XYZ file of C-alpha atoms in Angstrom:
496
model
C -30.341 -19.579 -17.692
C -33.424 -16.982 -17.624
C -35.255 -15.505 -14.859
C -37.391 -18.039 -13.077
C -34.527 -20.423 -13.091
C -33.641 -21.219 -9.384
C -30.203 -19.750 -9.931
C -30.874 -16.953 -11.819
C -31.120 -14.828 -8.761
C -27.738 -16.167 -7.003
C -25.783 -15.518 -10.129
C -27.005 -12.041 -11.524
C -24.998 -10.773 -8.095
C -21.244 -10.537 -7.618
C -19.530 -11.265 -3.962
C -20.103 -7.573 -3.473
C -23.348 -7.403 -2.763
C -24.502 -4.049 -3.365
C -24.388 -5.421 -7.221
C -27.082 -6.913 -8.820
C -28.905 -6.865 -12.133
C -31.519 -8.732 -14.009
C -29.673 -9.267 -17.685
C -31.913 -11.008 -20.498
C -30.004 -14.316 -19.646
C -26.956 -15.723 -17.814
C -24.932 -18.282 -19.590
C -22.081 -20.818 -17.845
C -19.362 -20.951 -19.875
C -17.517 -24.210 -20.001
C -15.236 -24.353 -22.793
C -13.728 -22.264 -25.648
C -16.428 -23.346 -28.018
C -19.388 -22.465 -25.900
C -17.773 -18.901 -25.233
C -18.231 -18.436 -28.829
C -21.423 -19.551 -29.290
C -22.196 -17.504 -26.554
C -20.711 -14.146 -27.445
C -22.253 -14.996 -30.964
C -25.766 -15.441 -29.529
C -25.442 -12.345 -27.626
C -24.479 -10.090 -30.614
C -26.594 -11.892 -32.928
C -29.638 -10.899 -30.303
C -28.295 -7.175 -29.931
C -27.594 -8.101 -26.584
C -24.486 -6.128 -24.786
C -21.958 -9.154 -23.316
C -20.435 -8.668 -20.086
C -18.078 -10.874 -18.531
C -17.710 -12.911 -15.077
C -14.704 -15.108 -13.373
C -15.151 -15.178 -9.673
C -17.644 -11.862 -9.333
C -14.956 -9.843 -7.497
C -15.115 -6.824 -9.193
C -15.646 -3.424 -6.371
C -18.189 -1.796 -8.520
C -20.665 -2.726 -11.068
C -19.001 -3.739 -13.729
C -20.597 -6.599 -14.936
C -24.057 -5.781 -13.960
C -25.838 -6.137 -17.250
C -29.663 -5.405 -16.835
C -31.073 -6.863 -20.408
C -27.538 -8.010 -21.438
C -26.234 -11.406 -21.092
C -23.612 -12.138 -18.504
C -21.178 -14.955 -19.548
C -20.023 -16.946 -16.378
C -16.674 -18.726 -16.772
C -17.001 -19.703 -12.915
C -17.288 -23.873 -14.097
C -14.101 -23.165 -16.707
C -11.902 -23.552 -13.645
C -8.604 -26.088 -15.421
C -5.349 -25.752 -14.309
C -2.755 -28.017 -16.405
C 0.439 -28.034 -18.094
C -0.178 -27.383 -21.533
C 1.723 -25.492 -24.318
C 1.738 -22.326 -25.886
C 1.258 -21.468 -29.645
C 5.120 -21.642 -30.350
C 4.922 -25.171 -28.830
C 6.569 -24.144 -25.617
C 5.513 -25.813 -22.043
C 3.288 -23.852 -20.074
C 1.107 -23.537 -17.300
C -2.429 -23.113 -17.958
C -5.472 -21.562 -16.522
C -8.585 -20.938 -17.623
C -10.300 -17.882 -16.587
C -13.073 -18.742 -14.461
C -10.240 -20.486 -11.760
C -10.044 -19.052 -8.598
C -6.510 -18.122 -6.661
C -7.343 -21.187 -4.686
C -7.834 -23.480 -7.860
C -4.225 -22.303 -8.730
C -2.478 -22.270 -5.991
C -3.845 -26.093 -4.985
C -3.125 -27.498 -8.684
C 0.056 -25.822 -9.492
C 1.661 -26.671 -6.003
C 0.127 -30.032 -5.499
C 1.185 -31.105 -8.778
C 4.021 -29.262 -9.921
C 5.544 -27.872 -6.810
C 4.565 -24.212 -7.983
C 3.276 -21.395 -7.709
C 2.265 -17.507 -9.298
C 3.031 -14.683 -7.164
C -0.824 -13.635 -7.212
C -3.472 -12.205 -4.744
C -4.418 -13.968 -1.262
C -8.139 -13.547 -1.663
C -8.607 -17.646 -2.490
C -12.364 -17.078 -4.372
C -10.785 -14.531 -6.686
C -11.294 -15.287 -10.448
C -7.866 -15.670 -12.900
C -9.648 -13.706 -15.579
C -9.848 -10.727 -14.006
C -7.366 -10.464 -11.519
C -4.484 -11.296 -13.843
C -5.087 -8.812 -16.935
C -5.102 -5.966 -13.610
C -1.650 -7.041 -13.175
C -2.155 -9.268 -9.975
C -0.045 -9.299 -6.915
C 0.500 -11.079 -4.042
C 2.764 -11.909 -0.867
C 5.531 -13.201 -3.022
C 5.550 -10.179 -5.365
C 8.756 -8.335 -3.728
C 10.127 -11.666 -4.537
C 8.965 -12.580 -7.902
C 7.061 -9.809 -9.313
C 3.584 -9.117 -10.697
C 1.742 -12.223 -11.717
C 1.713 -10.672 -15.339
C 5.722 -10.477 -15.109
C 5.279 -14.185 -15.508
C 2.430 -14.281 -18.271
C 3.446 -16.351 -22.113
C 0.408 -15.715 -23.858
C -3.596 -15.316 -23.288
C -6.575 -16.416 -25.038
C -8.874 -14.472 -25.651
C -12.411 -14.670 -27.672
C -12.863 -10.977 -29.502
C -14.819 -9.530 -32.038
C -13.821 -7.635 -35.093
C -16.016 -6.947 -38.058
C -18.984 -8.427 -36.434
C -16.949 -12.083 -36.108
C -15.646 -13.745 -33.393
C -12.613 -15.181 -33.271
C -10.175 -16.854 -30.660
C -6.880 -14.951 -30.613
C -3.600 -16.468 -29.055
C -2.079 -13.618 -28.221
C 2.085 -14.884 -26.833
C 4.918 -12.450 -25.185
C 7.024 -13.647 -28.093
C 4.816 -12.514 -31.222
C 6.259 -9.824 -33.404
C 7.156 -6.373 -31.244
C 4.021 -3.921 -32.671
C 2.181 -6.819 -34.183
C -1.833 -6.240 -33.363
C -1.171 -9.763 -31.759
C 1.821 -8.580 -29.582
C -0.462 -5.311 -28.569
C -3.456 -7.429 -27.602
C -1.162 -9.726 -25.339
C 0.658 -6.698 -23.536
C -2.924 -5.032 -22.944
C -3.758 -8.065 -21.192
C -0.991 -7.284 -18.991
C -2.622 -4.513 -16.493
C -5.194 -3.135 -18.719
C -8.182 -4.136 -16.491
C -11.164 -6.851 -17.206
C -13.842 -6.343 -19.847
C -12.152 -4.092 -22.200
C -10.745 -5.973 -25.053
C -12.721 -9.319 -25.146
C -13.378 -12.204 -23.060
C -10.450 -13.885 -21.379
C -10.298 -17.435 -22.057
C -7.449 -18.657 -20.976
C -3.587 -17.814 -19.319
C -0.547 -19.451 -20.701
C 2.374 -19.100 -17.739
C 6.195 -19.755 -18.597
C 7.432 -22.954 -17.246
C 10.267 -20.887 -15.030
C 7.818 -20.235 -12.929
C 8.412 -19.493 -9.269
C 8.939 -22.773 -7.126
C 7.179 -21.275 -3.200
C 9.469 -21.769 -0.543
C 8.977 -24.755 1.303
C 8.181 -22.961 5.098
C 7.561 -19.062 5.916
C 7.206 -16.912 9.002
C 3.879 -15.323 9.838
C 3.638 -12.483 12.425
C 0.835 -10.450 13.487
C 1.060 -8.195 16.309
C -1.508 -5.435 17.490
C -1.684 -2.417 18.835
C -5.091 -1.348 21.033
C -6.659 1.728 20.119
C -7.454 2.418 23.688
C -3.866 2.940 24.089
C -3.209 4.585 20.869
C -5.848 6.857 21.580
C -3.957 8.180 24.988
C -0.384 8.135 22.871
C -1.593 9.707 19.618
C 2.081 10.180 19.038
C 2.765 6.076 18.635
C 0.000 6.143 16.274
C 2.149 8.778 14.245
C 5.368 6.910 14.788
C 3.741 3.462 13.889
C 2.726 5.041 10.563
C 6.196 6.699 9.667
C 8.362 3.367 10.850
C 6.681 1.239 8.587
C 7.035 3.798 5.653
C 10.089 4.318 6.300
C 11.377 0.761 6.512
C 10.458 0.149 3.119
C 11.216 3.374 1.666
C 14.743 1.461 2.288
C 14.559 -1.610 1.450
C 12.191 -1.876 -1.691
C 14.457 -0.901 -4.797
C 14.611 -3.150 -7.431
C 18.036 -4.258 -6.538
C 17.303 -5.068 -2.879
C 18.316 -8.486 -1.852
C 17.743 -8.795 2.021
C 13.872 -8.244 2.186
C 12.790 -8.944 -0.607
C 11.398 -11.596 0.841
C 9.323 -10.026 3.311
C 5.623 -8.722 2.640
C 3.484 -7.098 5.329
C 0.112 -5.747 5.716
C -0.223 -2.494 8.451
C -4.246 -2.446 8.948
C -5.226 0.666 10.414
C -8.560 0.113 11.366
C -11.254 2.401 12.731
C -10.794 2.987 16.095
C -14.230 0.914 16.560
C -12.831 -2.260 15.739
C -10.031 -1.962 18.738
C -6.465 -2.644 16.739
C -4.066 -1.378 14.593
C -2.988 -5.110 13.277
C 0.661 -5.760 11.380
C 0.752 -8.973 9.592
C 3.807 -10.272 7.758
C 5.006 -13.142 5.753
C 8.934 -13.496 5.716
C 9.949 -16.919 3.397
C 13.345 -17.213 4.920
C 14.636 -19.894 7.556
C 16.020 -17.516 9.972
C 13.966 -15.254 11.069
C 16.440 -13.213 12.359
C 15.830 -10.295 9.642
C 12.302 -10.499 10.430
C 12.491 -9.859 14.073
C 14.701 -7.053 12.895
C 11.805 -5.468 10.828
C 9.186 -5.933 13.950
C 11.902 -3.840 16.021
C 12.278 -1.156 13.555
C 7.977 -1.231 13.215
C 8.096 -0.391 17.352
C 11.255 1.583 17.460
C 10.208 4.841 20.286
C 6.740 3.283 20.574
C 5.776 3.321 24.180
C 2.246 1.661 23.383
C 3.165 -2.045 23.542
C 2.044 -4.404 21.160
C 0.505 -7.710 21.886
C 1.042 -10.674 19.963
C -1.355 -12.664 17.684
C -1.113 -14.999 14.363
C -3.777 -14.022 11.533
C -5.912 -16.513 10.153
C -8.952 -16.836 8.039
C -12.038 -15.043 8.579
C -9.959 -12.312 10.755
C -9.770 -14.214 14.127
C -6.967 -13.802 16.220
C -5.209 -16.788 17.615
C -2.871 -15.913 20.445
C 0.824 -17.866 20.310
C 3.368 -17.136 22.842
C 6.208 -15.624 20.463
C 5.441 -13.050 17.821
C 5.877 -15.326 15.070
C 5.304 -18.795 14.113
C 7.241 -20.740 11.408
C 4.723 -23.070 8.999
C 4.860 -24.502 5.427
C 3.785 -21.966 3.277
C 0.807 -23.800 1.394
C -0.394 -23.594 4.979
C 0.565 -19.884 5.521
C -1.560 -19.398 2.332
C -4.658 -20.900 3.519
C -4.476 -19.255 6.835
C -4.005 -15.902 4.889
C -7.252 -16.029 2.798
C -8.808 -13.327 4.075
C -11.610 -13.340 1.797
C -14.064 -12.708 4.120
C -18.275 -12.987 4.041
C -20.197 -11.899 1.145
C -21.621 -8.260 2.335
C -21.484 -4.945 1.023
C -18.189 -2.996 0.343
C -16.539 -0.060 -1.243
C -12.823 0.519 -1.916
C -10.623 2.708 -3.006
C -6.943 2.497 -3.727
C -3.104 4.570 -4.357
C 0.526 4.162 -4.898
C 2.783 5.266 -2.803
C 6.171 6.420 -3.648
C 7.608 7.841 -0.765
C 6.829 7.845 2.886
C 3.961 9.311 4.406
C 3.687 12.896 4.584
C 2.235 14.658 7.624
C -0.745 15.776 6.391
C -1.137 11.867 4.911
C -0.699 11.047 8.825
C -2.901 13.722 10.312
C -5.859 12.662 8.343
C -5.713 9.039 8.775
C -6.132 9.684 12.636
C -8.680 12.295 12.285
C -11.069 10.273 9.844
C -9.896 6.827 12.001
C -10.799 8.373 15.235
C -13.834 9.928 14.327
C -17.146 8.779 14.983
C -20.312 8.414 12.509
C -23.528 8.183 14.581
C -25.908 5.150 13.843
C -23.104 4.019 11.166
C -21.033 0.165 12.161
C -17.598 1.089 10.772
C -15.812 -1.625 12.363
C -14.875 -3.042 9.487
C -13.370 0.356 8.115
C -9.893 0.606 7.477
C -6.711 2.025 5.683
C -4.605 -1.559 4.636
C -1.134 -0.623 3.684
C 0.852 -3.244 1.733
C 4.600 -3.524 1.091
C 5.385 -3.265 -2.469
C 8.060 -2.859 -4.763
C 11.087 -4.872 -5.133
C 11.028 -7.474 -7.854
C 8.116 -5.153 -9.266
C 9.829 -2.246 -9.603
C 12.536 -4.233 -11.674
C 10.378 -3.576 -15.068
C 10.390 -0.711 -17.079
C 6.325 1.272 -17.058
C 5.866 0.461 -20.606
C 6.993 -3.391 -20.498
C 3.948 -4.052 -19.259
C 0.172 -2.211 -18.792
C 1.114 -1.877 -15.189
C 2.921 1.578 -15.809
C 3.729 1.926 -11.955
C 7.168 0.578 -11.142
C 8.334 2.227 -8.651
C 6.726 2.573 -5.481
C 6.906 1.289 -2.234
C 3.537 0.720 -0.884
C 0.259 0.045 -1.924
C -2.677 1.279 0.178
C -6.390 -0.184 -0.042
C -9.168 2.217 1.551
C -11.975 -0.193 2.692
C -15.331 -0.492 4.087
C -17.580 -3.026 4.616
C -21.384 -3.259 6.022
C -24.640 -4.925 5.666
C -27.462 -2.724 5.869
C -28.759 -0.916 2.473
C -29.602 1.799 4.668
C -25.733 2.503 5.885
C -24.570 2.928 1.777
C -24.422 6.601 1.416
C -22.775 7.114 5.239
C -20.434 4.634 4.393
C -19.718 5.938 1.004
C -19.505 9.249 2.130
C -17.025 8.323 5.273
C -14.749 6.468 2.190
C -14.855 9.454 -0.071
C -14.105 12.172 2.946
C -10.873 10.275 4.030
C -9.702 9.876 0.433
C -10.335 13.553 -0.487
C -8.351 14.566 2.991
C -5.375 12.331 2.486
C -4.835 13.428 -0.888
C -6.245 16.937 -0.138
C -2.373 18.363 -1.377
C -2.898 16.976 -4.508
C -6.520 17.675 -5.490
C -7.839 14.903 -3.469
C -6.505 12.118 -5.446
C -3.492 10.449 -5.687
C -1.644 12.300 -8.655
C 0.755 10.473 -10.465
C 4.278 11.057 -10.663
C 4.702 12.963 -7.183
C 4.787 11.554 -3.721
C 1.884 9.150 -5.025
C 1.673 7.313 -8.437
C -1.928 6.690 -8.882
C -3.948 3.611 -8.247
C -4.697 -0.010 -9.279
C -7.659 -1.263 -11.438
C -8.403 -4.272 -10.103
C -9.570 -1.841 -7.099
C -11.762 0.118 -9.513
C -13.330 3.362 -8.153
C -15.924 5.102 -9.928
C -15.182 8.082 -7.448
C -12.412 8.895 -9.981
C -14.765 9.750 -12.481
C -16.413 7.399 -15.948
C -15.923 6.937 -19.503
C -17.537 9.551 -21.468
C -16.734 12.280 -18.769
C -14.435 14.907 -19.986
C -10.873 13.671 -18.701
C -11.656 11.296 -16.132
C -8.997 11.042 -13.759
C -9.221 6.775 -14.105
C -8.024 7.264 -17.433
C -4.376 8.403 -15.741
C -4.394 7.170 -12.535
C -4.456 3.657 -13.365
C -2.625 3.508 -16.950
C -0.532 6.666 -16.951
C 0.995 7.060 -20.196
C 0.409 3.651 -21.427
C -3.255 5.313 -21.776
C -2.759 6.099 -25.269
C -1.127 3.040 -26.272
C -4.266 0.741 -25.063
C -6.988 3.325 -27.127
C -5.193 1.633 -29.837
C -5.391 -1.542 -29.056
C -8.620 -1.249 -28.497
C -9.647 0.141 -32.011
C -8.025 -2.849 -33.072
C -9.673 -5.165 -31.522
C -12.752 -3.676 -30.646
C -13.846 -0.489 -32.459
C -17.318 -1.042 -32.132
C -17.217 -1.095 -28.289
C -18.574 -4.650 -27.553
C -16.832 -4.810 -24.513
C -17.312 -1.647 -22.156
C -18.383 -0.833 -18.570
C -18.233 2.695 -16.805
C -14.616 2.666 -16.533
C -13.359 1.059 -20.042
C -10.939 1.991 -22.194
C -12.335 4.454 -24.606
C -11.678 4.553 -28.469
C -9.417 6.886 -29.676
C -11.189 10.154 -30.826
């Protein structure tokens, strides 16, 4: 579709809308053959091809002024199918959302991939970041479960479909390509067709807990010593329980938000897939432990309401439990940043997530500003850094610095407030979050252009997200794209 076409407009921006471009053209991919045609139009045309699944990315990656963006938003299958070695697999095409996979796989199959809880999220990006999800202390990353992707690239000039499989010769250019697709970001190697996942796929457990209890900031505000001890109980609960060998929790995920004061709580939501609940009431206890700021009880659900229940948790099938965690949200303008966390918090990581949380920004909404700290680790840290793109394997949390608003006006106060928190948590270590100390980095599929862009002198992306598997995915991409088709302001550079 060109400009003057009614949709034009609606799909040259992503759900972030502080993105938008006005490429040459926009073309809807629907099947493997028209993603050829399409990449071949483009390069026949001189045209630079970026890529789109479900128009999540954080920054502007696939804004394409004069380029062509190829939409795989109506290549949405999910099926069993089989792999190139003849194997049983399930299928999904890039251009599916979470929801389109979750719905198929467990309606039809009884399945599931331990994935992301955002339900409009594309496949084709999210996965090649690595993915993960509530069930990931369980089950692992969603690329821990990958067989073999398809991807469209182009070498010499030609394009060519490449089945790339887990089980193709160890150093092969074919075994490379798949393991880059396993954490080495969106829009670097080609354009993602297709996921193969093994048939041992996770089966979901048939009912889970959910809990979400809160925590005013009018009382935190007179107790700033609960907020402290809040902080450094949740840390430190899964600073013990999130080895690779732990077998208690594993099945426990939880999300501490620690909103701007603004918005009024400090929320902790959990998902625990066990019967008795028992260990999860054990958890909330340990959360509270010398709190003297009581808590109030309320069960998350879509959209960020609140619904009050009388008990602190509430037992539900989980295909339910993953609708009513979609937290999605409206289409308005965001930025994000991200880190691994190793260890517990540090002071100084404590101290500045009350001053920047309790501080206030005249004229500036920042109710919808907040630190989210996510359990991780477990099953994920049960791989070895090189096994897969993803090099970090062992931490214990991951946090997610967000900020959302409406008004162009508010963009540089709220990207200012982002980038003054960040610097000041991380203020020990340079204002980022170094690899390989208390921190390990951060994730991709949050992409920040904060941490610097390709053609910079050592951008600090370049090791944050990949750490030393850096080096090893330059290659891969002189392989199968030396003449930089594929590229955005965070790519993976060619080997110089």
């Amino acid at each position: 579709m060109f400009p003057g076409d009614s949709r034009y407009q609606t799909l040259s921006q992503g759900f972030n809308q502080r993105w938008s471009s006005t490429p040459d053209h926009i073309r809807l991919v629907g099947n493997e053959a028209d993603a050829v045609a399409g990449l071949e139009a483009a390069l026949d045309k001189g045209l630079r091809p970026t890529v789109r699944a479900g128009g999540h990315c954080y920054e502007g990656f696939v804004d394409n002024d004069n380029g062509v963006i190829l939409d795989l938003s109506t290549m949405r299958g999910v099926r069993a199918a089989t792999d190139k070695y003849g194997a049983t697999t399930y299928a999904v095409d890039g251009g599916a959302t979470n929801w389109d996979v979750y719905t198929t796989l467990f309606r039809r199959f009884g399945v599931t991939i331990p994935a992301g809880s955002c339900y409009s999220v594309g496949a084709g990006g999210h996965v090649c970041g690595g993915g993960y999800g509530l069930l990931s202390r369980r089950h692992g990353l969603t690329v821990d479960h990958l067989a073999q992707v398809d991807v469209a690239t182009v070498r010499g000039g030609c394009v060519e479909v490449m089945r790339a499989h887990h089980d193709d010769p160890g150093g092969s250019p074919e075994h490379d390509l798949f393991w880059a697709h396993t954490g080495g970001g969106g829009g670097n190697f080609g354009v993602v067709l297709r996921y193969h996942f093994r048939k041992d796929i996770p089966k979901p457990p048939p009912r889970v807990w959910l809990s979400s209890i809160a925590w005013p900031w009018a009382d935190l505000i007179k107790e700033p010593e609960d907020f402290r001890r809040l902080v450094d109980n949740f840390a430190s609960f899964f600073a013990r329980h999130s080895s690779a060998s732990e077998t208690v929790y594993r099945g426990l995920f939880a999300i501490l938000k620690l909103t701007h004061r603004s918005n009024g709580n400090v929320v902790l939501v959990s998902q625990w897939d066990q019967d008795d609940p028992a260990p999860l009431e054990e958890f909330l206890a340990a959360v509270e432990a010398g709190m003297r700021t009581p808590s109030t009880v309320q069960t998350y659900s879509a959209g960020g309401l609140f619904l009050p229940y009388p008990d602190k948790s509430r037992q539900m099938p989980w295909f339910q439990a993953t609708m009513t965690l979609n937290p999605s949200g409206d289409n308005q303008r965001g930025k994000y940043k991200s880190a691994y966390h190793r260890t517990p918090f540090t002071k100084a990581h404590v101290d500045a997530f009350w001053s920047w949380l309790t501080k206030d920004v005249p004229d500036v909404d920042l109710t919808q500003t907040l630190v989210q700290i996510d359990s991780y680790g477990c099953r994920i840290n049960a791989h070895d850094p090189a096994e897969t793109a993803v090099p970090q394997r062992d931490s214990i949390m991951k946090l997610q610095y967000q900020t959302y608003w409406t008004d162009p006006a508010e963009d540089a106060a709220h990207l200012a407030y982002l980038a003054g928190l960040y610097r000041d948590v991380y203020q020990a270590t340079g204002g980022i979050p170094e690899i390989d100390t208390d921190t390990d980095g951060a994730y991709v599929n949050y992409p920040d252009v904060d941490l610097g862009v390709a053609g910079q002198p050592h951008p600090a992306y370049q090791w944050l997200y990949y750490k030393q598997n850096y080096s090893r995915l330059q290659c891969v991409k002189k392989t199968w794209d030396e003449a930089n088709v594929f590229h955005h302001a965070q790519s993976i550079t060619l080997p110089s």
